[in-house]
Amino acid sequence: LRRLVGHLEQAAQLGPQHRSDTLMHALFGHEVGHSFERKHGLSKQALELIDPAKFSIADVIHERAKSRLPDPGPGQMDLFYYALLDQLKAEEQTQFLEALQHWLKEIACDAFGTATYGPAYFFAFVRFIQLHGSPSDWSPKYPAGLFRLGAIIRFLDKSGYTAHLPPKAEQELVYWRERADAHRQADVTPYQKTLEQCALETTEWLYDKVVSLAGAFAYNAGKFQEEVPP
């Protein structure tokens, strides 16, 4: 309960101008999702589903570690160089896996927000990324907003909610779907691309798992509109 309160307080720190914005209220679904994700260990399970060989993770880590060392020049790659390279590779691997698990936690919470709030969560998240920096920005703790938005749209497609949107809301969805698709095709660093590919691999599993575990909490948004997806 203490952890849940902490996440709700974090959401409340959006500021009074945002707390009074009813469009933002669905973001509480994400914050509650953090306790849900932790209880069921969803990010850890999702991490185990990813095949490192499929995404050439070792190659990406090797190149990233190598870029941290000065070019030794021809004939200068001695045992010390390789020992240091191995040390940096171990550090990079730890950091990569930590970043990936952070990303999977956020996506699991987005899945919970979508499952419980339906399209309201999508529009709240759109509002959020419009108010907070560039939607293409990412960090080791958070995927880019457009990447997360793409996952949320896939959750909506899978849930059946997109079939019930009014015309204006559908136009908004089409706009952001195009932006999310463009982000997926964008020229980004191999490191970011690999993180995104690994996270994308688990999105469908995460949503199905959230819906299965959430039980009666899922699809509540549709009940209020008397339009529960099949």
mmCIF file of N, CA and C in Angstrom, residues 138-199:
data_model
loop_
_atom_site.group_PDB
_atom_site.id
_atom_site.type_symbol
_atom_site.label_atom_id
_atom_site.label_comp_id
_atom_site.label_asym_id
_atom_site.label_seq_id
_atom_site.Cartn_x
_atom_site.Cartn_y
_atom_site.Cartn_z
ATOM 1 N N TRP A 138 14.299 9.717 -25.201
ATOM 2 C CA TRP A 138 14.308 8.467 -24.441
ATOM 3 C C TRP A 138 15.469 8.486 -23.460
ATOM 4 N N SER A 139 15.448 7.565 -22.515
ATOM 5 C CA SER A 139 16.513 7.445 -21.530
ATOM 6 C C SER A 139 16.606 5.980 -21.131
ATOM 7 N N PRO A 140 17.627 5.602 -20.356
ATOM 8 C CA PRO A 140 17.698 4.209 -19.893
ATOM 9 C C PRO A 140 16.505 3.780 -19.041
ATOM 10 N N LYS A 141 15.746 4.740 -18.515
ATOM 11 C CA LYS A 141 14.594 4.389 -17.692
ATOM 12 C C LYS A 141 13.265 4.468 -18.435
ATOM 13 N N TYR A 142 13.236 5.248 -19.515
ATOM 14 C CA TYR A 142 11.967 5.455 -20.218
ATOM 15 C C TYR A 142 12.145 5.356 -21.734
ATOM 16 N N PRO A 143 11.321 4.540 -22.389
ATOM 17 C CA PRO A 143 11.335 4.550 -23.860
ATOM 18 C C PRO A 143 10.809 5.883 -24.381
ATOM 19 N N ALA A 144 11.078 6.160 -25.638
ATOM 20 C CA ALA A 144 10.531 7.376 -26.254
ATOM 21 C C ALA A 144 9.009 7.361 -26.167
ATOM 22 N N GLY A 145 8.424 8.547 -25.971
ATOM 23 C CA GLY A 145 6.974 8.636 -25.883
ATOM 24 C C GLY A 145 6.279 8.065 -27.106
ATOM 25 N N LEU A 146 6.841 8.306 -28.290
ATOM 26 C CA LEU A 146 6.224 7.785 -29.522
ATOM 27 C C LEU A 146 6.307 6.268 -29.593
ATOM 28 N N PHE A 147 7.376 5.694 -29.043
ATOM 29 C CA PHE A 147 7.477 4.233 -29.012
ATOM 30 C C PHE A 147 6.400 3.663 -28.090
ATOM 31 N N ARG A 148 6.259 4.270 -26.923
ATOM 32 C CA ARG A 148 5.228 3.807 -25.988
ATOM 33 C C ARG A 148 3.833 4.003 -26.576
ATOM 34 N N LEU A 149 3.637 5.109 -27.271
ATOM 35 C CA LEU A 149 2.349 5.379 -27.886
ATOM 36 C C LEU A 149 2.012 4.305 -28.922
ATOM 37 N N GLY A 150 3.026 3.871 -29.681
ATOM 38 C CA GLY A 150 2.805 2.797 -30.644
ATOM 39 C C GLY A 150 2.339 1.523 -29.960
ATOM 40 N N ALA A 151 2.937 1.218 -28.795
ATOM 41 C CA ALA A 151 2.527 0.029 -28.045
ATOM 42 C C ALA A 151 1.098 0.189 -27.523
ATOM 43 N N ILE A 152 0.770 1.381 -27.017
ATOM 44 C CA ILE A 152 -0.581 1.629 -26.502
ATOM 45 C C ILE A 152 -1.617 1.474 -27.612
ATOM 46 N N ILE A 153 -1.295 1.947 -28.809
ATOM 47 C CA ILE A 153 -2.225 1.793 -29.940
ATOM 48 C C ILE A 153 -2.411 0.325 -30.284
ATOM 49 N N ARG A 154 -1.324 -0.448 -30.238
ATOM 50 C CA ARG A 154 -1.457 -1.888 -30.491
ATOM 51 C C ARG A 154 -2.320 -2.546 -29.418
ATOM 52 N N PHE A 155 -2.198 -2.085 -28.164
ATOM 53 C CA PHE A 155 -3.057 -2.621 -27.102
ATOM 54 C C PHE A 155 -4.516 -2.304 -27.405
ATOM 55 N N LEU A 156 -4.788 -1.071 -27.847
ATOM 56 C CA LEU A 156 -6.162 -0.691 -28.177
ATOM 57 C C LEU A 156 -6.704 -1.530 -29.329
ATOM 58 N N ASP A 157 -5.873 -1.747 -30.356
ATOM 59 C CA ASP A 157 -6.296 -2.579 -31.488
ATOM 60 C C ASP A 157 -6.663 -3.980 -31.010
ATOM 61 N N LYS A 158 -5.816 -4.506 -30.143
ATOM 62 C CA LYS A 158 -6.020 -5.873 -29.657
ATOM 63 C C LYS A 158 -7.270 -5.972 -28.786
ATOM 64 N N SER A 159 -7.557 -4.901 -28.043
ATOM 65 C CA SER A 159 -8.702 -4.916 -27.127
ATOM 66 C C SER A 159 -10.034 -4.789 -27.849
ATOM 67 N N GLY A 160 -10.012 -4.188 -29.036
ATOM 68 C CA GLY A 160 -11.263 -3.963 -29.760
ATOM 69 C C GLY A 160 -11.847 -2.579 -29.559
ATOM 70 N N TYR A 161 -11.210 -1.760 -28.706
ATOM 71 C CA TYR A 161 -11.746 -0.425 -28.427
ATOM 72 C C TYR A 161 -11.725 0.478 -29.651
ATOM 73 N N THR A 162 -10.765 0.282 -30.554
ATOM 74 C CA THR A 162 -10.641 1.196 -31.689
ATOM 75 C C THR A 162 -11.861 1.130 -32.611
ATOM 76 N N ALA A 163 -12.628 0.057 -32.506
ATOM 77 C CA ALA A 163 -13.825 -0.072 -33.345
ATOM 78 C C ALA A 163 -14.979 0.783 -32.823
ATOM 79 N N HIS A 164 -14.827 1.356 -31.624
ATOM 80 C CA HIS A 164 -15.930 2.090 -31.011
ATOM 81 C C HIS A 164 -15.654 3.584 -30.878
ATOM 82 N N LEU A 165 -14.602 4.072 -31.505
ATOM 83 C CA LEU A 165 -14.249 5.478 -31.355
ATOM 84 C C LEU A 165 -15.131 6.373 -32.226
ATOM 85 N N PRO A 166 -15.524 7.528 -31.716
ATOM 86 C CA PRO A 166 -16.240 8.497 -32.559
ATOM 87 C C PRO A 166 -15.284 9.068 -33.595
ATOM 88 N N PRO A 167 -15.821 9.671 -34.679
ATOM 89 C CA PRO A 167 -14.982 10.130 -35.792
ATOM 90 C C PRO A 167 -13.813 11.033 -35.390
ATOM 91 N N LYS A 168 -14.053 12.015 -34.529
ATOM 92 C CA LYS A 168 -12.986 12.941 -34.156
ATOM 93 C C LYS A 168 -11.868 12.218 -33.410
ATOM 94 N N ALA A 169 -12.240 11.322 -32.511
ATOM 95 C CA ALA A 169 -11.239 10.555 -31.772
ATOM 96 C C ALA A 169 -10.482 9.622 -32.711
ATOM 97 N N GLU A 170 -11.179 9.087 -33.699
ATOM 98 C CA GLU A 170 -10.529 8.195 -34.663
ATOM 99 C C GLU A 170 -9.504 8.960 -35.512
ATOM 100 N N GLN A 171 -9.823 10.196 -35.865
ATOM 101 C CA GLN A 171 -8.870 11.018 -36.615
ATOM 102 C C GLN A 171 -7.602 11.265 -35.796
ATOM 103 N N GLU A 172 -7.781 11.525 -34.523
ATOM 104 C CA GLU A 172 -6.639 11.745 -33.632
ATOM 105 C C GLU A 172 -5.793 10.476 -33.538
ATOM 106 N N LEU A 173 -6.462 9.344 -33.446
ATOM 107 C CA LEU A 173 -5.758 8.062 -33.365
ATOM 108 C C LEU A 173 -4.949 7.816 -34.632
ATOM 109 N N VAL A 174 -5.531 8.097 -35.787
ATOM 110 C CA VAL A 174 -4.826 7.902 -37.063
ATOM 111 C C VAL A 174 -3.577 8.773 -37.117
ATOM 112 N N TYR A 175 -3.697 10.020 -36.676
ATOM 113 C CA TYR A 175 -2.548 10.939 -36.682
ATOM 114 C C TYR A 175 -1.403 10.382 -35.844
ATOM 115 N N TRP A 176 -1.719 9.951 -34.622
ATOM 116 C CA TRP A 176 -0.662 9.468 -33.733
ATOM 117 C C TRP A 176 -0.159 8.084 -34.138
ATOM 118 N N ARG A 177 -1.004 7.307 -34.771
ATOM 119 C CA ARG A 177 -0.543 6.014 -35.298
ATOM 120 C C ARG A 177 0.530 6.243 -36.371
ATOM 121 N N GLU A 178 0.300 7.230 -37.227
ATOM 122 C CA GLU A 178 1.273 7.545 -38.273
ATOM 123 C C GLU A 178 2.584 8.045 -37.675
ATOM 124 N N ARG A 179 2.495 8.859 -36.637
ATOM 125 C CA ARG A 179 3.708 9.367 -35.987
ATOM 126 C C ARG A 179 4.473 8.246 -35.291
ATOM 127 N N ALA A 180 3.746 7.342 -34.655
ATOM 128 C CA ALA A 180 4.399 6.210 -33.991
ATOM 129 C C ALA A 180 5.059 5.287 -35.010
ATOM 130 N N ASP A 181 4.390 5.064 -36.136
ATOM 131 C CA ASP A 181 4.970 4.228 -37.203
ATOM 132 C C ASP A 181 6.222 4.885 -37.777
ATOM 133 N N ALA A 182 6.173 6.199 -37.950
ATOM 134 C CA ALA A 182 7.338 6.920 -38.475
ATOM 135 C C ALA A 182 8.509 6.828 -37.502
ATOM 136 N N HIS A 183 8.223 6.880 -36.213
ATOM 137 C CA HIS A 183 9.293 6.747 -35.219
ATOM 138 C C HIS A 183 9.949 5.370 -35.318
ATOM 139 N N ARG A 184 9.134 4.354 -35.529
ATOM 140 C CA ARG A 184 9.670 2.988 -35.610
ATOM 141 C C ARG A 184 10.592 2.833 -36.806
ATOM 142 N N GLN A 185 10.372 3.614 -37.852
ATOM 143 C CA GLN A 185 11.202 3.548 -39.051
ATOM 144 C C GLN A 185 12.339 4.562 -39.034
ATOM 145 N N ALA A 186 12.412 5.359 -37.987
ATOM 146 C CA ALA A 186 13.406 6.447 -37.940
ATOM 147 C C ALA A 186 14.825 5.902 -37.807
ATOM 148 N N ASP A 187 15.758 6.707 -38.243
ATOM 149 C CA ASP A 187 17.174 6.347 -38.166
ATOM 150 C C ASP A 187 17.696 6.716 -36.784
ATOM 151 N N VAL A 188 17.771 5.726 -35.894
ATOM 152 C CA VAL A 188 18.256 5.961 -34.531
ATOM 153 C C VAL A 188 19.518 5.130 -34.314
ATOM 154 N N THR A 189 20.153 5.301 -33.166
ATOM 155 C CA THR A 189 21.377 4.556 -32.887
ATOM 156 C C THR A 189 21.078 3.065 -32.792
ATOM 157 N N PRO A 190 22.052 2.211 -33.123
ATOM 158 C CA PRO A 190 21.842 0.758 -32.986
ATOM 159 C C PRO A 190 21.433 0.357 -31.568
ATOM 160 N N TYR A 191 21.952 1.064 -30.567
ATOM 161 C CA TYR A 191 21.629 0.753 -29.179
ATOM 162 C C TYR A 191 20.150 0.980 -28.909
ATOM 163 N N GLN A 192 19.638 2.158 -29.293
ATOM 164 C CA GLN A 192 18.222 2.453 -29.092
ATOM 165 C C GLN A 192 17.356 1.507 -29.912
ATOM 166 N N LYS A 193 17.756 1.256 -31.152
ATOM 167 C CA LYS A 193 16.977 0.378 -32.026
ATOM 168 C C LYS A 193 16.864 -1.025 -31.428
ATOM 169 N N THR A 194 17.973 -1.519 -30.870
ATOM 170 C CA THR A 194 17.954 -2.861 -30.281
ATOM 171 C C THR A 194 17.072 -2.904 -29.044
ATOM 172 N N LEU A 195 17.153 -1.875 -28.207
ATOM 173 C CA LEU A 195 16.259 -1.801 -27.048
ATOM 174 C C LEU A 195 14.799 -1.812 -27.489
ATOM 175 N N GLU A 196 14.481 -1.041 -28.513
ATOM 176 C CA GLU A 196 13.099 -0.965 -28.989
ATOM 177 C C GLU A 196 12.645 -2.291 -29.584
ATOM 178 N N GLN A 197 13.511 -2.945 -30.339
ATOM 179 C CA GLN A 197 13.146 -4.226 -30.937
ATOM 180 C C GLN A 197 12.890 -5.285 -29.870
ATOM 181 N N CYS A 198 13.745 -5.294 -28.845
ATOM 182 C CA CYS A 198 13.566 -6.255 -27.752
ATOM 183 C C CYS A 198 12.266 -5.992 -26.999
ATOM 184 N N ALA A 199 11.994 -4.724 -26.709
ATOM 185 C CA ALA A 199 10.769 -4.373 -25.993
ATOM 186 C C ALA A 199 9.534 -4.695 -26.831
#
